Amino acid sequence: MARRGDEGETDAPTAGVAAVGDAAVGDASEAAAAEVLSAGLLLTPARPANAFEETVQRLLQSIRLGLIGPGDRLPPERELAGMLEVSRDTLREALASLAEAGWVVSRRGRSGGTFVSLELPAPSPRSVGVEGDRLAQAAHLEDTLALRAVIEVGTARRAAESELSAADRERLWQAYEECRSAPGAQYRMADSRLHLLIAEVLGAPSLIPLVADVRMRVNELLDGIPLLAPNIAHSDEQHRAIVGAILRGNPDEAAAAMAEHIEGTEALLRGFYA
């Protein structure tokens, strides 16, 4: 579901870590206070441009690093939305996606709320191994993300600077439409086709294998995480912005839209893999 009005929108004032600590009453132990403070270190404001993806990232990091342990209850919705500085709709979408992936569960009633699952999902194959392997995997992730940012942001800019034929302009819009309407099982293929087509319309044959290689690497990483419906809706909005900027011949806007799009994917991948 596409979101509206995340930029600048919060449903409650920002709740900082100190405010969470001040809420403790009686003779709360220093250990309990430290746990709240530690969780708050990662539950920091998400940037509006990729609010959903960065919310998922921050919640996943907090869970995977044990700052919010199995069976622990997450802060109340309004408080958590304030800490992350996102709308409650965005937070609910993020929590629903994490619940679908098995990371959290919701319980109703007076003692209800959102809790970290007692049994967390098994690590993806890339996350399993000795410490040396994890370091190599982290290096591979960062290498892939850096390569993608350099290649695809530059490609979008160059495409917007190019004199595109009427046929190429139609192909770009059609590729966007096919990606937007693709069913879940075919979405990543349609997504890759759109990104490859942006490179193809430049008429630079040497560029296409580079884009194809980086898309293969990114898709390999994406295949290890759930396909999240709110992220797909957000990607569709960003694809429209990228294609629109290229068709209008606005290089700065095209590069900025592609950079924002890539940053959203980076946030998700780091959340699941880092």
Tab-separated table of C-alpha atoms in Angstrom:
chain	number	residue	atom	x	y	z
A	1	MET	CA	0.000	0.000	0.000
A	2	ALA	CA	1.407	3.347	-0.983
A	3	ARG	CA	1.867	5.856	1.774
A	4	ARG	CA	0.935	9.479	1.842
A	5	GLY	CA	2.390	12.364	3.782
A	6	ASP	CA	5.289	10.682	5.539
A	7	GLU	CA	7.480	13.722	4.980
A	8	GLY	CA	7.411	15.818	8.099
A	9	GLU	CA	4.510	13.862	9.549
A	10	THR	CA	4.565	12.408	13.007
A	11	ASP	CA	1.638	11.527	15.217
A	12	ALA	CA	3.420	12.361	18.424
A	13	PRO	CA	6.343	14.526	19.508
A	14	THR	CA	9.704	12.848	19.230
A	15	ALA	CA	10.257	10.588	22.207
A	16	GLY	CA	13.983	10.550	22.912
A	17	VAL	CA	15.814	7.934	24.894
A	18	ALA	CA	15.867	10.187	27.943
A	19	ALA	CA	12.084	10.464	27.841
A	20	VAL	CA	11.799	6.688	27.796
A	21	GLY	CA	14.099	6.448	30.794
A	22	ASP	CA	12.138	9.149	32.660
A	23	ALA	CA	9.017	7.057	32.312
A	24	ALA	CA	10.447	4.441	34.666
A	25	VAL	CA	8.972	4.599	38.176
A	26	GLY	CA	9.880	3.170	41.565
A	27	ASP	CA	13.159	1.412	42.118
A	28	ALA	CA	13.813	0.307	38.533
A	29	SER	CA	17.210	-1.304	38.226
A	30	GLU	CA	20.066	0.326	36.345
A	31	ALA	CA	20.164	-2.726	34.092
A	32	ALA	CA	16.566	-2.175	32.990
A	33	ALA	CA	17.240	1.494	32.300
A	34	ALA	CA	20.330	0.557	30.313
A	35	GLU	CA	18.253	-1.796	28.145
A	36	VAL	CA	15.855	1.000	27.224
A	37	LEU	CA	18.760	3.297	26.449
A	38	SER	CA	20.477	0.655	24.286
A	39	ALA	CA	17.335	-0.007	22.264
A	40	GLY	CA	16.970	3.708	21.655
A	41	LEU	CA	20.414	3.893	20.127
A	42	LEU	CA	19.063	2.238	16.986
A	43	LEU	CA	15.455	3.429	17.139
A	44	THR	CA	16.459	6.804	15.754
A	45	PRO	CA	14.582	8.999	13.253
A	46	ALA	CA	14.213	7.622	9.749
A	47	ARG	CA	14.713	9.928	6.808
A	48	PRO	CA	11.374	10.847	5.199
A	49	ALA	CA	12.401	9.813	1.675
A	50	ASN	CA	12.674	6.127	2.673
A	51	ALA	CA	10.713	6.098	5.908
A	52	PHE	CA	9.317	2.565	5.528
A	53	GLU	CA	12.612	0.934	4.558
A	54	GLU	CA	14.618	2.663	7.264
A	55	THR	CA	11.969	1.850	9.872
A	56	VAL	CA	12.281	-1.827	8.952
A	57	GLN	CA	16.066	-1.505	9.090
A	58	ARG	CA	16.123	0.065	12.562
A	59	LEU	CA	13.661	-2.433	14.017
A	60	LEU	CA	15.505	-5.390	12.498
A	61	GLN	CA	18.855	-4.162	13.752
A	62	SER	CA	17.455	-3.726	17.255
A	63	ILE	CA	16.090	-7.279	17.220
A	64	ARG	CA	19.023	-8.980	15.505
A	65	LEU	CA	21.561	-7.332	17.803
A	66	GLY	CA	19.556	-8.381	20.854
A	67	LEU	CA	18.699	-4.850	22.009
A	68	ILE	CA	15.090	-6.001	22.000
A	69	GLY	CA	15.220	-9.697	22.808
A	70	PRO	CA	12.889	-12.596	21.954
A	71	GLY	CA	9.617	-12.224	23.831
A	72	ASP	CA	10.253	-8.557	24.649
A	73	ARG	CA	7.523	-6.049	23.989
A	74	LEU	CA	8.246	-3.156	21.647
A	75	PRO	CA	7.408	0.353	22.883
A	76	PRO	CA	3.772	1.384	22.385
A	77	GLU	CA	2.920	2.378	18.831
A	78	ARG	CA	2.626	6.105	19.448
A	79	GLU	CA	5.880	6.178	21.412
A	80	LEU	CA	7.742	4.095	18.834
A	81	ALA	CA	6.477	6.261	15.968
A	82	GLY	CA	7.723	9.296	17.864
A	83	MET	CA	11.149	7.779	18.417
A	84	LEU	CA	11.483	6.951	14.715
A	85	GLU	CA	9.785	10.184	13.616
A	86	VAL	CA	7.502	8.389	11.169
A	87	SER	CA	3.733	8.333	10.781
A	88	ARG	CA	1.829	5.606	12.564
A	89	ASP	CA	0.679	4.284	9.176
A	90	THR	CA	4.316	3.802	8.137
A	91	LEU	CA	5.135	2.133	11.454
A	92	ARG	CA	2.149	-0.216	11.112
A	93	GLU	CA	3.252	-1.189	7.607
A	94	ALA	CA	6.754	-1.902	8.850
A	95	LEU	CA	5.506	-3.967	11.786
A	96	ALA	CA	3.061	-5.867	9.563
A	97	SER	CA	5.896	-6.720	7.177
A	98	LEU	CA	8.107	-7.901	10.028
A	99	ALA	CA	5.217	-9.968	11.418
A	100	GLU	CA	4.695	-11.582	8.024
A	101	ALA	CA	8.406	-12.407	7.919
A	102	GLY	CA	8.227	-13.950	11.417
A	103	TRP	CA	10.211	-11.373	13.409
A	104	VAL	CA	7.386	-9.986	15.570
A	105	VAL	CA	3.922	-11.010	16.736
A	106	SER	CA	0.928	-8.920	17.795
A	107	ARG	CA	-1.245	-9.728	20.803
A	108	ARG	CA	-4.551	-8.198	21.738
A	109	GLY	CA	-5.970	-7.313	25.116
A	110	ARG	CA	-4.837	-5.280	28.115
A	111	SER	CA	-1.431	-6.943	28.106
A	112	GLY	CA	-1.210	-6.930	24.337
A	113	GLY	CA	1.058	-5.108	21.947
A	114	THR	CA	3.813	-6.034	19.533
A	115	PHE	CA	6.391	-8.522	20.774
A	116	VAL	CA	9.594	-9.926	19.328
A	117	SER	CA	8.975	-13.522	18.283
A	118	LEU	CA	10.202	-16.112	20.760
A	119	GLU	CA	11.696	-18.081	17.877
A	120	LEU	CA	13.345	-15.822	15.326
A	121	PRO	CA	13.614	-16.684	11.619
A	122	ALA	CA	16.658	-18.719	10.682
A	123	PRO	CA	19.532	-16.659	9.236
A	124	SER	CA	19.811	-16.557	5.478
A	125	PRO	CA	22.610	-18.681	3.984
A	126	ARG	CA	24.763	-15.580	3.566
A	127	SER	CA	24.550	-14.887	7.308
A	128	VAL	CA	25.749	-18.346	8.386
A	129	GLY	CA	29.408	-19.106	8.976
A	130	VAL	CA	32.451	-18.275	10.987
A	131	GLU	CA	33.499	-14.735	11.777
A	132	GLY	CA	35.776	-14.545	8.754
A	133	ASP	CA	32.883	-15.482	6.490
A	134	ARG	CA	30.650	-12.809	8.011
A	135	LEU	CA	33.328	-10.202	7.420
A	136	ALA	CA	33.632	-11.331	3.804
A	137	GLN	CA	29.850	-11.209	3.393
A	138	ALA	CA	29.707	-7.707	4.848
A	139	ALA	CA	32.455	-6.611	2.475
A	140	HIS	CA	30.559	-8.146	-0.447
A	141	LEU	CA	27.388	-6.303	0.553
A	142	GLU	CA	29.128	-2.932	0.817
A	143	ASP	CA	31.012	-3.506	-2.427
A	144	THR	CA	27.775	-4.314	-4.246
A	145	LEU	CA	25.931	-1.305	-2.846
A	146	ALA	CA	28.779	1.086	-3.676
A	147	LEU	CA	29.080	-0.263	-7.207
A	148	ARG	CA	25.347	0.017	-7.761
A	149	ALA	CA	25.185	3.599	-6.523
A	150	VAL	CA	28.038	4.722	-8.772
A	151	ILE	CA	26.755	2.951	-11.879
A	152	GLU	CA	22.990	3.425	-11.643
A	153	VAL	CA	22.919	7.020	-10.413
A	154	GLY	CA	25.276	7.981	-13.205
A	155	THR	CA	23.217	6.005	-15.702
A	156	ALA	CA	20.011	7.819	-14.740
A	157	ARG	CA	21.724	11.189	-15.033
A	158	ARG	CA	23.182	10.354	-18.430
A	159	ALA	CA	19.842	9.036	-19.683
A	160	ALA	CA	18.166	12.316	-18.766
A	161	GLU	CA	20.871	14.195	-20.680
A	162	SER	CA	20.359	12.110	-23.813
A	163	GLU	CA	18.226	12.860	-26.845
A	164	LEU	CA	15.863	9.908	-26.659
A	165	SER	CA	13.865	8.767	-29.651
A	166	ALA	CA	10.083	8.552	-29.450
A	167	ALA	CA	10.390	4.775	-29.470
A	168	ASP	CA	12.846	4.760	-26.549
A	169	ARG	CA	10.644	7.132	-24.584
A	170	GLU	CA	7.697	4.807	-25.108
A	171	ARG	CA	9.780	1.777	-24.126
A	172	LEU	CA	10.837	3.431	-20.876
A	173	TRP	CA	7.284	4.228	-19.886
A	174	GLN	CA	6.091	0.769	-20.874
A	175	ALA	CA	8.842	-0.836	-18.784
A	176	TYR	CA	7.733	1.238	-15.806
A	177	GLU	CA	4.103	0.182	-16.323
A	178	GLU	CA	5.067	-3.484	-16.642
A	179	CYS	CA	7.080	-3.252	-13.417
A	180	ARG	CA	4.225	-1.523	-11.606
A	181	SER	CA	1.711	-4.198	-12.638
A	182	ALA	CA	3.999	-7.237	-12.268
A	183	PRO	CA	2.833	-9.929	-9.798
A	184	GLY	CA	5.054	-10.582	-6.824
A	185	ALA	CA	6.829	-13.606	-8.277
A	186	GLN	CA	7.823	-11.640	-11.374
A	187	TYR	CA	8.467	-8.260	-9.800
A	188	ARG	CA	12.250	-8.441	-9.497
A	189	MET	CA	12.614	-9.527	-13.109
A	190	ALA	CA	10.468	-6.602	-14.264
A	191	ASP	CA	12.410	-4.285	-11.949
A	192	SER	CA	15.699	-5.463	-13.468
A	193	ARG	CA	14.385	-4.968	-16.976
A	194	LEU	CA	13.489	-1.362	-16.223
A	195	HIS	CA	16.940	-0.608	-14.813
A	196	LEU	CA	18.643	-2.331	-17.740
A	197	LEU	CA	16.528	-0.405	-20.216
A	198	ILE	CA	17.636	2.901	-18.695
A	199	ALA	CA	21.193	1.836	-19.534
A	200	GLU	CA	20.259	0.543	-22.958
A	201	VAL	CA	18.666	3.780	-24.202
A	202	LEU	CA	22.004	5.542	-23.731
A	203	GLY	CA	23.422	3.658	-26.694
A	204	ALA	CA	26.591	2.768	-24.741
A	205	PRO	CA	27.041	-1.013	-25.197
A	206	SER	CA	29.869	-1.256	-22.659
A	207	LEU	CA	27.547	-0.003	-19.906
A	208	ILE	CA	24.906	-2.698	-20.210
A	209	PRO	CA	27.060	-5.623	-18.912
A	210	LEU	CA	28.056	-3.512	-15.912
A	211	VAL	CA	24.441	-2.760	-15.042
A	212	ALA	CA	23.502	-6.402	-15.647
A	213	ASP	CA	26.268	-7.572	-13.315
A	214	VAL	CA	25.292	-5.243	-10.505
A	215	ARG	CA	21.600	-6.169	-10.904
A	216	MET	CA	22.502	-9.860	-10.613
A	217	ARG	CA	24.421	-9.150	-7.430
A	218	VAL	CA	21.638	-7.033	-5.951
A	219	ASN	CA	18.961	-9.587	-6.865
A	220	GLU	CA	21.014	-12.352	-5.248
A	221	LEU	CA	20.910	-10.360	-2.027
A	222	LEU	CA	17.223	-9.469	-2.424
A	223	ASP	CA	16.330	-13.132	-2.953
A	224	GLY	CA	17.486	-13.777	0.617
A	225	ILE	CA	14.916	-11.414	2.170
A	226	PRO	CA	11.101	-11.333	2.058
A	227	LEU	CA	9.312	-9.476	-0.721
A	228	LEU	CA	7.674	-6.662	1.288
A	229	ALA	CA	4.528	-5.174	-0.248
A	230	PRO	CA	4.981	-1.635	1.183
A	231	ASN	CA	8.526	-1.558	-0.176
A	232	ILE	CA	7.252	-2.619	-3.622
A	233	ALA	CA	4.652	0.173	-3.578
A	234	HIS	CA	7.356	2.647	-2.549
A	235	SER	CA	9.672	1.385	-5.292
A	236	ASP	CA	6.908	1.886	-7.850
A	237	GLU	CA	6.563	5.522	-6.785
A	238	GLN	CA	10.317	5.998	-7.071
A	239	HIS	CA	10.444	4.271	-10.466
A	240	ARG	CA	7.827	6.716	-11.697
A	241	ALA	CA	9.914	9.640	-10.418
A	242	ILE	CA	13.063	8.293	-12.106
A	243	VAL	CA	11.402	7.644	-15.458
A	244	GLY	CA	9.515	10.939	-15.329
A	245	ALA	CA	12.711	12.906	-14.712
A	246	ILE	CA	14.474	11.129	-17.585
A	247	LEU	CA	11.598	11.819	-19.960
A	248	ARG	CA	11.532	15.479	-18.914
A	249	GLY	CA	15.279	15.724	-19.538
A	250	ASN	CA	16.150	16.737	-15.973
A	251	PRO	CA	19.532	15.137	-15.085
A	252	ASP	CA	19.721	16.406	-11.493
A	253	GLU	CA	16.207	15.223	-10.702
A	254	ALA	CA	16.825	11.836	-12.339
A	255	ALA	CA	20.054	11.299	-10.400
A	256	ALA	CA	18.444	12.358	-7.110
A	257	ALA	CA	15.440	10.072	-7.678
A	258	MET	CA	17.680	7.111	-8.490
A	259	ALA	CA	19.870	7.807	-5.450
A	260	GLU	CA	16.813	7.893	-3.194
A	261	HIS	CA	15.556	4.650	-4.733
A	262	ILE	CA	18.886	2.910	-4.180
A	263	GLU	CA	19.146	4.173	-0.587
A	264	GLY	CA	15.814	2.521	0.223
A	265	THR	CA	17.071	-0.846	-1.015
A	266	GLU	CA	20.334	-0.347	0.874
A	267	ALA	CA	18.423	0.255	4.108
A	268	LEU	CA	16.535	-3.026	3.742
A	269	LEU	CA	19.593	-5.070	2.794
A	270	ARG	CA	21.637	-3.707	5.684
A	271	GLY	CA	18.729	-4.397	8.023
A	272	PHE	CA	18.566	-8.055	7.032
A	273	TYR	CA	22.248	-8.764	6.351
A	274	ALA	CA	24.433	-6.358	8.331
